[in-house]
Amino acid sequence: MVGLLGRSRAQSTRRLKTPLDQHGPHGGRHRRSPSAGPRSALSGRSVAGQVFLLQVVIVLLLVVSGVVALVLQVRHDSTQEARNRSLAVAETFANAPGTRAALSAPDPTAVLQPRAEAARKASKVDFIVVMNTDGIRYTHPKPDRIGKKFVGTLAPALAGHPTVEQITGTIGPLVQATVPIKAPDGKVVGLVSAGITTANVGGVADRQLPLMLTSAGVALALATGGTALVSRRLMRQTRGLGPYEMTRMYEHHDAVLHAVREGVIIVGDEGQLLLANDEANRLLDLPDNAEGRDVRDLGLDADTADLLASGRVATDEVHLVGDRLLAINQRPTDLQGGPAGSVATLRDSTELRALSGRADVARERLKLLYDAGVGIGTTLDVTRTAQELAEVAVPRFADFVTVDLADAVLNGQEPDVGTDLRRTASGGIRKDAPLYPVGEHIGFVTSTPQAHSLRTGQAVVEPDLGGSPGWLAQDPERTGRVVDYGIHSLITVPLRVGPLVMGVVNFWRSEKPEPFDGEDLALAEELVARAAVSIDNARRYTREHTMAVTLQRSLLPRNLPEQSALDIAYRYLPAQAGVGGDWFDVLPLPGARVAVVVGDVVGHGLHAAATMGRLRTAVHNFSSLDLPPDELLGLLDELVGRIDQDEVAEESRAAVTGATCLYAIYDPTSRLCTVARAGHPPPAVVRPDGSVDFPDVPAGPPLGLGSLPFETAELELAEGSRLVLYTDGLVEDRERDIDTGLDLLRTALAGADRSPEDTCRAVLDALLPARPSDDIALIVARTHALAADRIAEWEVPSEPAAVGEVRASVTRQLAEWGLDEMAFTTELILSELVTNAIRYGSGPIRVRVLRDRSLICEVFDGSSTSPHLRYAATTDEGGRGLFLVAQVAERWGTRYNLAGKVIWAEQPLP
């Protein structure tokens, strides 16, 4: 324990001089001369000195006790002592430097004899003999024995093992040890033997025994008295602390003082520096001999030196010392009876402030990237996404931001590599910057940073735009105005997703005098990389949306057919999120009638648009059969069911669930509108006086369910009424239910003397959402009635003679209408049709002729049998009537009603 204390004290003294080395017990300063060291240690004025004296006493006591024990045991252990000493001496000499090398010298005796004799005398053995592996001596105390055979056992030593033996040699009884001399590879190259006579070991001890006993007694007495004195004094001065506690306290104090990251200095009451740890020396850049000198003479700045010398209380006072900002805390040391002076701690706040600043910058950049991830790409619009990038980056990263994209990207296509771009978005701290405006087409010259980025896909920093000839060459007049405006630095980053380069983003700096640097470049690349993904997603969506809209537009009617029964205006608006399955159609029917249809396939995307096209085509085909609305919806329902079965069997896509349809036929001769609907919202009717009504049309199930029949409703519409058909996207969305939408629609439709076009505009202004989530189809049809003077009707008896009367009546009517030139073909058509009705049909028979956009001849009868066109053989007497009708009429056909059928034929008016 005492040894440990001594080592710790020595180590600490080398690192740091403590106040105890320079002051007495009362803090008074004194200098110690070199000769005063032993006296100071023996005086016992310090704990270290007392411990040192106690250690010396204990050592002496141990030596004396050992000597006494040796003397008492020497007569019994003389032989053992000789064995140990001879073995030690032999091994020491065998392993001594130069011994092995001397064996290979030309004259080993000349080298080894002096060394062996010197070692023998120094070790007080009787002989040291060096020999070769054959036992021939190279050394011996008696030179005449050199070269002769060694007396003793050599075999163990030659085998590499030391051996000790007692023999009677030429100098009497002795103990000798023989050890091998080994080469580095372990081979024995020689032997060393050392020996001591038993008489010498025991004799010396016997002669010195009286003196040893006397010395041991005196030492014992002195040790006992000194130990008691030192212990008493040590207990008083250390306040009861033992050596272990003192050592631990000192080591902890020393370790903390030198390991702490704060500078610690102790200043005396007169301003002299008593202690400075390693950190204080570094922070204050103190000279090597600073301790003991006045702090005002250490080269510190005046404010810092005055603070340390004054000893006043200070808390986190910041002083500039060299290039460091030091926070100084100082307190006096004489509180509670301590010595006069002060202790100060020094903390370097330069790095802390720099780290704090860098941490703030890093935090702001992370916040910028987070906001970019949240704020960029909120829509699937390319232009809006580019503008969001500019809004996020200004002014937090750059003063101005411009985004230039290829025209192909704006159209949803993949751009070709080139330098022709269009300014798509711009943002800045001011609006008057002389940069290219949004929408302008820009062709970057090859020397510009933008062209380099487009060509290589790498970002470019231009720290000084005024000194960048490549950038200035783009447009000397405009670039000169940009530099004069104060924009001095640029980062150009390509908008790239994989190998696809869509454009460039330009970050411009004007307010901060520092140019963009490498860290700014890394942030710009990360920011643009995140935005590029969103812009590419928007581009892909634009492409898919354009394709779907194109498909949908191609499936919808491009031009409405000409007809006289209805004045029609319509609107079709696809959803923002994607095309849907809404559709409409206007279909002229025989007899001046017009069918108006509107439908909706629930869902969005190409599947919904394709399904809509199939349903529209089916309605066209079914309408050509001139079926009532309920029967047409029934056929359409069966078709949707078959489509569902086919697609479920293929397991390729979902069934067409949720398809709805409303089919209405308006007859201008009777002003009746026959309506049937399959799960579709009801139509609205605006009366000529401006009142709005939603007629009670039976609501059938959606198409494809096939569970219930459809019902029709007949509406009598006054001339000038407006029939309004629409899809649910107009009256229903996430923010309002259908009842609220219908109320808004009623309000928007109310009002007289509105054209269908004005009605469409008013409805959309009132009900169109900002971002429609579903397609919207709207049709407004204003009704017309066919005037009575354009309709001619005759009842025809079921006898052949009535055919002539019909021809005569038709001729007179055509003359009244000014259509005399059509009399012959009309008489021919009616003769054949009426003859067929009399011959093959049943009564009652009626003829009606309508003058509309064409001349329409209709023959009604009570039979449900339809005539068929065929080629008559040369020997047939009949069968050529319908063939003649088909040749002279533009169109002809058959339709059925509740009373039978109608055969009709149309001729164009001259």
XYZ file of C-alpha atoms in Angstrom, residues 81-93 115-130 139-142 171 173-177 192-201 204:
50
model
C 21.923 -21.601 -0.011
C 24.918 -22.799 -1.942
C 22.663 -24.648 -4.427
C 20.497 -21.610 -5.027
C 23.386 -19.168 -5.341
C 25.444 -21.333 -7.617
C 22.447 -22.030 -9.861
C 21.572 -18.347 -10.052
C 25.118 -17.309 -10.846
C 25.500 -20.024 -13.464
C 22.229 -19.141 -15.198
C 23.012 -15.428 -15.047
C 26.425 -15.886 -16.597
C 34.495 -11.982 -17.346
C 34.183 -15.148 -15.302
C 36.653 -13.945 -12.681
C 34.953 -10.584 -12.402
C 31.579 -12.242 -12.036
C 32.959 -14.713 -9.494
C 34.306 -11.956 -7.336
C 31.184 -9.894 -7.655
C 28.900 -12.786 -6.847
C 31.225 -14.170 -4.141
C 31.190 -17.673 -5.439
C 34.274 -19.860 -5.403
C 34.434 -20.578 -9.113
C 32.728 -19.974 -12.455
C 33.745 -22.438 -15.161
C 32.778 -22.156 -18.814
C 37.764 -20.634 -17.571
C 38.786 -21.513 -14.000
C 39.995 -19.540 -10.937
C 43.196 -21.497 -11.234
C 38.957 -27.123 -3.462
C 33.278 -30.049 -0.458
C 31.161 -27.797 -2.555
C 27.833 -27.310 -4.279
C 28.033 -26.702 -7.971
C 25.362 -25.947 -10.602
C 28.519 -22.926 -17.397
C 29.178 -24.201 -13.900
C 29.298 -22.134 -10.712
C 30.113 -23.434 -7.248
C 30.395 -22.403 -3.609
C 32.121 -24.282 -0.833
C 29.951 -25.114 2.120
C 32.518 -23.726 4.492
C 32.390 -20.259 2.960
C 28.603 -19.982 3.167
C 30.649 -15.893 6.868
